[in-house]
mmCIF file of C-alpha atoms and ligand atoms in Angstrom:
data_model
loop_
_atom_site.group_PDB
_atom_site.id
_atom_site.type_symbol
_atom_site.label_atom_id
_atom_site.label_comp_id
_atom_site.label_asym_id
_atom_site.label_seq_id
_atom_site.Cartn_x
_atom_site.Cartn_y
_atom_site.Cartn_z
ATOM 1 C CA MET R 1 3.673 19.454 9.438
ATOM 2 C CA PRO R 2 1.334 16.840 7.914
ATOM 3 C CA ALA R 3 0.512 17.083 4.139
ATOM 4 C CA THR R 4 -3.088 17.392 3.117
ATOM 5 C CA LEU R 5 -4.024 14.009 1.405
ATOM 6 C CA SER R 6 -6.380 13.576 -1.431
ATOM 7 C CA HIS R 7 -8.852 10.836 -0.549
ATOM 8 C CA GLN R 8 -12.101 9.215 -1.354
ATOM 9 C CA VAL R 9 -14.635 8.105 1.307
ATOM 10 C CA SER R 10 -17.035 5.378 0.076
ATOM 11 C CA GLY R 11 -19.737 3.334 1.730
ATOM 12 C CA PRO R 12 -21.885 3.804 4.816
ATOM 13 C CA GLN R 13 -20.528 6.561 7.084
ATOM 14 C CA LEU R 14 -22.300 5.315 10.149
ATOM 15 C CA ALA R 15 -20.782 4.970 13.664
ATOM 16 C CA ASP R 16 -21.120 1.236 13.520
ATOM 17 C CA ALA R 17 -19.600 0.754 9.960
ATOM 18 C CA PRO R 18 -15.956 -0.238 10.439
ATOM 19 C CA ALA R 19 -13.488 2.032 8.636
ATOM 20 C CA VAL R 20 -10.979 0.583 6.297
ATOM 21 C CA VAL R 21 -8.007 2.654 5.125
ATOM 22 C CA LEU R 22 -6.366 1.743 1.694
ATOM 23 C CA LEU R 23 -2.814 2.863 1.050
ATOM 24 C CA GLY R 24 -1.085 2.147 -2.322
ATOM 25 C CA SER R 25 2.381 1.651 -3.837
ATOM 26 C CA LEU R 26 5.114 4.053 -4.859
ATOM 27 C CA GLY R 27 4.003 5.858 -8.062
ATOM 28 C CA SER R 28 0.319 4.975 -7.753
ATOM 29 C CA ASN R 29 -2.863 6.822 -6.934
ATOM 30 C CA ARG R 30 -5.895 5.551 -5.089
ATOM 31 C CA SER R 31 -7.544 4.279 -8.331
ATOM 32 C CA MET R 32 -5.418 1.180 -7.892
ATOM 33 C CA TRP R 33 -8.010 0.226 -5.255
ATOM 34 C CA ASP R 34 -11.143 0.901 -7.348
ATOM 35 C CA ALA R 35 -12.308 -2.766 -7.465
ATOM 36 C CA GLN R 36 -11.734 -3.274 -3.771
ATOM 37 C CA VAL R 37 -13.475 -0.030 -2.857
ATOM 38 C CA ARG R 38 -16.591 -1.199 -4.774
ATOM 39 C CA GLU R 39 -16.624 -4.561 -2.984
ATOM 40 C CA LEU R 40 -15.697 -3.391 0.576
ATOM 41 C CA ALA R 41 -17.883 -0.378 0.580
ATOM 42 C CA ARG R 42 -20.953 -2.475 0.647
ATOM 43 C CA ASP R 43 -20.567 -2.635 4.475
ATOM 44 C CA HIS R 44 -17.435 -0.610 5.377
ATOM 45 C CA THR R 45 -16.503 3.077 5.398
ATOM 46 C CA VAL R 46 -13.681 2.790 2.879
ATOM 47 C CA ILE R 47 -11.059 5.547 2.875
ATOM 48 C CA ALA R 48 -8.794 5.339 -0.199
ATOM 49 C CA VAL R 49 -5.811 7.669 0.148
ATOM 50 C CA ASP R 50 -3.155 9.127 -2.140
ATOM 51 C CA HIS R 51 0.251 9.358 -0.345
ATOM 52 C CA ARG R 52 1.884 12.805 -0.249
ATOM 53 C CA GLY R 53 3.295 13.703 -3.696
ATOM 54 C CA HIS R 54 1.022 11.147 -5.224
ATOM 55 C CA GLY R 55 -2.331 11.542 -7.000
ATOM 56 C CA GLY R 56 -4.049 14.663 -5.843
ATOM 57 C CA SER R 57 -2.226 15.001 -2.517
ATOM 58 C CA ASP R 58 0.175 17.889 -1.504
ATOM 59 C CA VAL R 59 3.621 17.727 -2.812
ATOM 60 C CA VAL R 60 6.142 18.354 0.013
ATOM 61 C CA PRO R 61 9.519 19.047 -1.352
ATOM 62 C CA GLY R 62 12.546 17.232 0.160
ATOM 63 C CA PRO R 63 13.098 13.770 1.694
ATOM 64 C CA CYS R 64 10.573 12.198 4.016
ATOM 65 C CA THR R 65 10.207 9.147 6.189
ATOM 66 C CA ILE R 66 7.622 6.437 6.522
ATOM 67 C CA ALA R 67 6.730 8.066 9.931
ATOM 68 C CA ASP R 68 5.948 11.362 7.974
ATOM 69 C CA LEU R 69 3.658 9.374 5.669
ATOM 70 C CA CYS R 70 1.902 7.933 8.684
ATOM 71 C CA GLY R 71 1.514 11.436 10.310
ATOM 72 C CA ASP R 72 -0.243 12.477 7.132
ATOM 73 C CA VAL R 73 -2.697 9.501 7.267
ATOM 74 C CA LEU R 74 -3.357 10.017 10.977
ATOM 75 C CA ALA R 75 -4.006 13.777 10.502
ATOM 76 C CA LEU R 76 -6.496 12.885 7.782
ATOM 77 C CA LEU R 77 -8.243 10.330 9.934
ATOM 78 C CA ASP R 78 -8.370 12.703 12.878
ATOM 79 C CA ALA R 79 -10.021 15.294 10.537
ATOM 80 C CA LEU R 80 -12.542 12.773 9.353
ATOM 81 C CA GLY R 81 -13.373 11.820 12.869
ATOM 82 C CA VAL R 82 -12.124 8.235 12.443
ATOM 83 C CA ASP R 83 -10.743 6.731 15.642
ATOM 84 C CA ARG R 84 -10.307 2.978 15.021
ATOM 85 C CA PHE R 85 -9.609 1.549 11.614
ATOM 86 C CA HIS R 86 -8.463 -1.484 9.599
ATOM 87 C CA VAL R 87 -5.463 -0.594 7.442
ATOM 88 C CA VAL R 88 -4.715 -2.263 4.048
ATOM 89 C CA GLY R 89 -1.391 -1.301 2.471
ATOM 90 C CA LEU R 90 0.396 -2.464 -0.675
ATOM 91 C CA SER R 91 4.121 -2.070 -0.995
ATOM 92 C CA LEU R 92 4.932 1.504 0.213
ATOM 93 C CA GLY R 93 1.451 1.480 1.710
ATOM 94 C CA GLY R 94 2.278 -1.762 3.479
ATOM 95 C CA ALA R 95 5.286 -0.074 5.182
ATOM 96 C CA VAL R 96 2.908 2.634 6.334
ATOM 97 C CA ALA R 97 0.520 0.068 7.620
ATOM 98 C CA GLN R 98 3.216 -1.833 9.544
ATOM 99 C CA TRP R 99 4.337 1.487 11.255
ATOM 100 C CA LEU R 100 0.714 2.295 12.113
ATOM 101 C CA ALA R 101 0.117 -1.156 13.600
ATOM 102 C CA VAL R 102 3.321 -0.828 15.725
ATOM 103 C CA HIS R 103 2.848 2.771 16.814
ATOM 104 C CA GLU R 104 -0.977 3.071 17.058
ATOM 105 C CA PRO R 105 -2.010 -0.256 18.443
ATOM 106 C CA THR R 106 -5.156 1.200 20.124
ATOM 107 C CA ARG R 107 -6.395 2.571 16.846
ATOM 108 C CA VAL R 108 -5.466 -0.187 14.302
ATOM 109 C CA ARG R 109 -8.074 -2.906 14.305
ATOM 110 C CA SER R 110 -6.223 -5.142 11.756
ATOM 111 C CA THR R 111 -3.684 -4.944 8.960
ATOM 112 C CA ALA R 112 -3.440 -6.514 5.537
ATOM 113 C CA LEU R 113 -0.026 -6.213 4.130
ATOM 114 C CA LEU R 114 0.206 -6.864 0.353
ATOM 115 C CA CYS R 115 3.353 -7.220 -1.725
ATOM 116 C CA THR R 116 5.449 -5.292 0.803
ATOM 117 C CA ALA R 117 8.381 -5.728 3.153
ATOM 118 C CA ALA R 118 9.835 -4.799 6.515
ATOM 119 C CA LYS R 119 12.849 -3.567 4.457
ATOM 120 C CA PHE R 120 12.981 -3.074 0.697
ATOM 121 C CA GLY R 121 16.455 -4.264 -0.124
ATOM 122 C CA GLU R 122 19.566 -2.025 0.054
ATOM 123 C CA PRO R 123 18.956 1.639 0.705
ATOM 124 C CA SER R 124 21.410 2.583 -2.195
ATOM 125 C CA GLY R 125 18.854 1.214 -4.750
ATOM 126 C CA TRP R 126 16.274 3.791 -3.507
ATOM 127 C CA VAL R 127 18.770 6.584 -3.250
ATOM 128 C CA ASP R 128 19.761 5.925 -6.893
ATOM 129 C CA ARG R 129 16.115 5.784 -7.987
ATOM 130 C CA ALA R 130 15.392 9.080 -6.130
ATOM 131 C CA THR R 131 18.328 10.709 -7.941
ATOM 132 C CA ALA R 132 17.201 9.218 -11.311
ATOM 133 C CA VAL R 133 13.668 10.647 -10.872
ATOM 134 C CA ARG R 134 14.861 14.082 -9.511
ATOM 135 C CA GLU R 135 17.132 14.346 -12.598
ATOM 136 C CA GLY R 136 14.911 12.745 -15.358
ATOM 137 C CA GLY R 137 11.339 12.720 -14.003
ATOM 138 C CA THR R 138 9.210 9.564 -13.430
ATOM 139 C CA GLY R 139 9.527 8.851 -17.182
ATOM 140 C CA ALA R 140 13.086 7.710 -16.393
ATOM 141 C CA VAL R 141 11.679 4.717 -14.402
ATOM 142 C CA ALA R 142 8.121 4.187 -15.558
ATOM 143 C CA ASP R 143 8.709 1.336 -18.051
ATOM 144 C CA ALA R 144 10.828 -0.621 -15.622
ATOM 145 C CA VAL R 145 8.467 -0.133 -12.806
ATOM 146 C CA VAL R 146 5.278 -1.113 -14.653
ATOM 147 C CA ALA R 147 6.975 -4.273 -15.908
ATOM 148 C CA ARG R 148 7.192 -5.416 -12.270
ATOM 149 C CA TRP R 149 3.548 -4.467 -11.476
ATOM 150 C CA ILE R 150 1.914 -6.919 -13.842
ATOM 151 C CA THR R 151 2.981 -10.384 -14.891
ATOM 152 C CA PRO R 152 4.516 -10.671 -18.450
ATOM 153 C CA GLY R 153 1.696 -12.852 -19.539
ATOM 154 C CA ARG R 154 -1.096 -10.410 -18.561
ATOM 155 C CA ALA R 155 0.929 -7.467 -19.870
ATOM 156 C CA GLU R 156 1.087 -9.076 -23.335
ATOM 157 C CA GLU R 157 -2.637 -9.925 -23.243
ATOM 158 C CA ASP R 158 -3.629 -6.392 -22.033
ATOM 159 C CA PRO R 159 -1.559 -3.529 -23.378
ATOM 160 C CA ALA R 160 -4.269 -1.083 -22.337
ATOM 161 C CA LEU R 161 -3.859 -1.987 -18.744
ATOM 162 C CA VAL R 162 -0.056 -1.519 -19.018
ATOM 163 C CA ALA R 163 -0.523 1.877 -20.766
ATOM 164 C CA GLY R 164 -2.909 3.035 -18.014
ATOM 165 C CA LEU R 165 -0.607 1.993 -15.238
ATOM 166 C CA ARG R 166 2.304 3.734 -16.953
ATOM 167 C CA GLU R 167 0.201 6.919 -17.143
ATOM 168 C CA MET R 168 -0.431 6.681 -13.390
ATOM 169 C CA ILE R 169 3.320 6.633 -12.732
ATOM 170 C CA LEU R 170 3.915 9.467 -15.107
ATOM 171 C CA ALA R 171 1.208 11.515 -13.394
ATOM 172 C CA THR R 172 2.958 11.218 -10.034
ATOM 173 C CA SER R 173 4.880 14.317 -9.147
ATOM 174 C CA ASP R 174 8.646 13.825 -9.735
ATOM 175 C CA GLU R 175 9.442 15.259 -6.299
ATOM 176 C CA GLY R 176 6.733 13.217 -4.609
ATOM 177 C CA TYR R 177 8.022 10.071 -6.208
ATOM 178 C CA ALA R 178 11.647 10.847 -5.282
ATOM 179 C CA ALA R 179 10.697 11.740 -1.722
ATOM 180 C CA ALA R 180 8.806 8.335 -1.308
ATOM 181 C CA CYS R 181 12.008 6.619 -2.531
ATOM 182 C CA ASP R 182 13.845 8.522 0.224
ATOM 183 C CA ALA R 183 11.356 7.209 2.688
ATOM 184 C CA LEU R 184 11.918 3.641 1.368
ATOM 185 C CA SER R 185 15.613 3.972 1.623
ATOM 186 C CA GLY R 186 15.314 4.685 5.329
ATOM 187 C CA TRP R 187 12.693 2.101 6.120
ATOM 188 C CA ASP R 188 13.595 -0.868 8.289
ATOM 189 C CA GLY R 189 10.724 -2.196 10.404
ATOM 190 C CA ARG R 190 12.173 -5.620 11.045
ATOM 191 C CA ALA R 191 12.963 -5.125 14.693
ATOM 192 C CA ASP R 192 9.355 -4.014 15.367
ATOM 193 C CA LEU R 193 7.387 -6.765 13.688
ATOM 194 C CA GLY R 194 6.912 -8.697 16.959
ATOM 195 C CA ARG R 195 5.114 -5.598 18.309
ATOM 196 C CA ILE R 196 2.266 -6.005 15.836
ATOM 197 C CA THR R 197 -0.499 -7.486 17.902
ATOM 198 C CA CYS R 198 -3.569 -6.924 15.696
ATOM 199 C CA PRO R 199 -4.934 -9.630 13.337
ATOM 200 C CA THR R 200 -2.662 -9.464 10.298
ATOM 201 C CA LEU R 201 -2.922 -10.870 6.840
ATOM 202 C CA VAL R 202 0.145 -11.058 4.559
ATOM 203 C CA VAL R 203 -0.374 -11.448 0.854
ATOM 204 C CA ALA R 204 2.269 -12.276 -1.807
ATOM 205 C CA GLY R 205 2.184 -12.424 -5.573
ATOM 206 C CA ASP R 206 3.846 -15.631 -6.888
ATOM 207 C CA GLU R 207 5.494 -13.730 -9.742
ATOM 208 C CA ASP R 208 6.329 -10.545 -7.876
ATOM 209 C CA PRO R 209 9.877 -9.516 -8.785
ATOM 210 C CA SER R 210 9.929 -6.558 -6.280
ATOM 211 C CA THR R 211 8.782 -8.321 -3.142
ATOM 212 C CA PRO R 212 8.988 -11.968 -3.908
ATOM 213 C CA PRO R 213 7.011 -14.527 -1.782
ATOM 214 C CA ASP R 214 9.934 -15.431 0.417
ATOM 215 C CA VAL R 215 10.152 -11.735 1.492
ATOM 216 C CA LEU R 216 6.484 -11.814 2.349
ATOM 217 C CA ARG R 217 6.917 -15.206 4.175
ATOM 218 C CA GLU R 218 9.676 -13.660 6.238
ATOM 219 C CA LEU R 219 7.362 -10.674 7.024
ATOM 220 C CA ALA R 220 4.472 -13.068 8.100
ATOM 221 C CA ASP R 221 6.938 -15.178 10.160
ATOM 222 C CA GLY R 222 7.899 -12.041 12.186
ATOM 223 C CA ILE R 223 4.282 -11.026 13.033
ATOM 224 C CA PRO R 224 2.664 -13.039 15.818
ATOM 225 C CA GLY R 225 -0.248 -15.072 14.367
ATOM 226 C CA ALA R 226 -0.072 -13.534 10.895
ATOM 227 C CA GLU R 227 -1.945 -15.343 8.149
ATOM 228 C CA PHE R 228 -0.158 -15.770 4.892
ATOM 229 C CA VAL R 229 -1.696 -16.193 1.318
ATOM 230 C CA THR R 230 -0.029 -16.343 -2.048
ATOM 231 C CA LEU R 231 -1.984 -15.145 -5.153
ATOM 232 C CA SER R 232 -1.297 -16.710 -8.508
ATOM 233 C CA PRO R 233 -0.583 -15.627 -11.200
ATOM 234 C CA ALA R 234 0.242 -12.224 -9.756
ATOM 235 C CA ALA R 235 3.106 -9.656 -9.789
ATOM 236 C CA HIS R 236 3.546 -6.634 -7.583
ATOM 237 C CA VAL R 237 0.132 -4.991 -8.033
ATOM 238 C CA PRO R 238 -2.525 -7.748 -7.779
ATOM 239 C CA THR R 239 -5.259 -5.166 -6.906
ATOM 240 C CA VAL R 240 -5.408 -4.448 -10.605
ATOM 241 C CA GLU R 241 -4.219 -7.769 -11.938
ATOM 242 C CA MET R 242 -6.624 -10.029 -10.115
ATOM 243 C CA PRO R 243 -9.032 -7.527 -8.509
ATOM 244 C CA GLU R 244 -11.903 -9.940 -7.637
ATOM 245 C CA ARG R 245 -9.394 -12.358 -5.815
ATOM 246 C CA VAL R 246 -7.836 -9.544 -3.873
ATOM 247 C CA SER R 247 -11.265 -8.258 -2.862
ATOM 248 C CA GLU R 248 -12.284 -11.755 -1.830
ATOM 249 C CA VAL R 249 -9.175 -12.289 0.290
ATOM 250 C CA LEU R 250 -9.584 -8.823 1.943
ATOM 251 C CA ARG R 251 -13.240 -9.499 2.666
ATOM 252 C CA ALA R 252 -12.368 -12.785 4.300
ATOM 253 C CA HIS R 253 -9.691 -11.121 6.395
ATOM 254 C CA LEU R 254 -11.896 -8.165 7.564
ATOM 255 C CA THR R 255 -14.668 -10.615 8.380
ATOM 256 C CA SER R 256 -12.374 -12.761 10.572
ATOM 257 C CA ALA R 257 -10.709 -9.759 12.131
ATOM 258 C CA GLY R 258 -14.092 -8.476 13.176
ATOM 259 C CA PRO R 259 -14.882 -4.846 14.088
ATOM 260 C CA ALA R 260 -13.325 -5.059 17.641
HETATM 261 O O1 LIG T 1 8.617 0.338 -7.704
HETATM 262 C C1 LIG T 1 9.029 -0.816 -7.304
HETATM 263 O O2 LIG T 1 10.133 -1.190 -7.690
HETATM 264 C C2 LIG T 1 8.323 -1.623 -6.262
HETATM 265 C C3 LIG T 1 7.974 -0.925 -5.035
HETATM 266 C C4 LIG T 1 8.650 -1.022 -3.893
HETATM 267 C C5 LIG T 1 7.992 -0.168 -2.977
HETATM 268 C C6 LIG T 1 6.766 0.227 -3.726
HETATM 269 O O3 LIG T 1 5.799 0.908 -3.325
HETATM 270 O O4 LIG T 1 6.818 -0.245 -4.960
#
């Protein structure tokens, strides 16, 4: 049964305005896309979404899979009357975007995969993180996670940005966060990458310790015709660290992918 997802629809809601779905990382909410929403909503219907257990979305107790998260997004889009869409996903959101591109090829117009992976390391790391959060809450991991989101140089210059991101993680439901870790532990999309046929952009952060550029390069190499861009200086969440550059790269991708 799909979860009801908190979301924000921005921009022209006309039949001819292409829809763009924005899906964020583990422990985030849709405010991580605020800058990109402002830019892209000038001429797209932008749907920024909170994953289940994140932001204002339903919390569904117990483990889930990437396919479950995709089912939530598809149910939301069906309810909004959106048939075809571009999907932009960062990290966890990028796994959801990959799955959608593989399994819903007639609906997905293009994908942009930011700071993500076809497999996020060994499953045991995610099982351990899920246990840590179920036992100690998101506070048990927040400092370590936020240190990977922003480059050390930027974190030193902008402690308010770091504090805001930490709050975002702390505001995520403990069970929602842990369930998303379960989804990441079971995620391995490597065998399916060749089935992604839509225009695809892959974006790396040059200082991303979670999904370093070689992981993104491997992802791009597995997807026929994928374009690859590295942002610098950027860690795991460039949408907040270098928002204008991310908006520019996404606009160029959406323009070249076209509405069809
Ligand atoms: O939280 C992290 O360590 C990085 C990450 C992996 C998947 C995701 O969404 O964030």
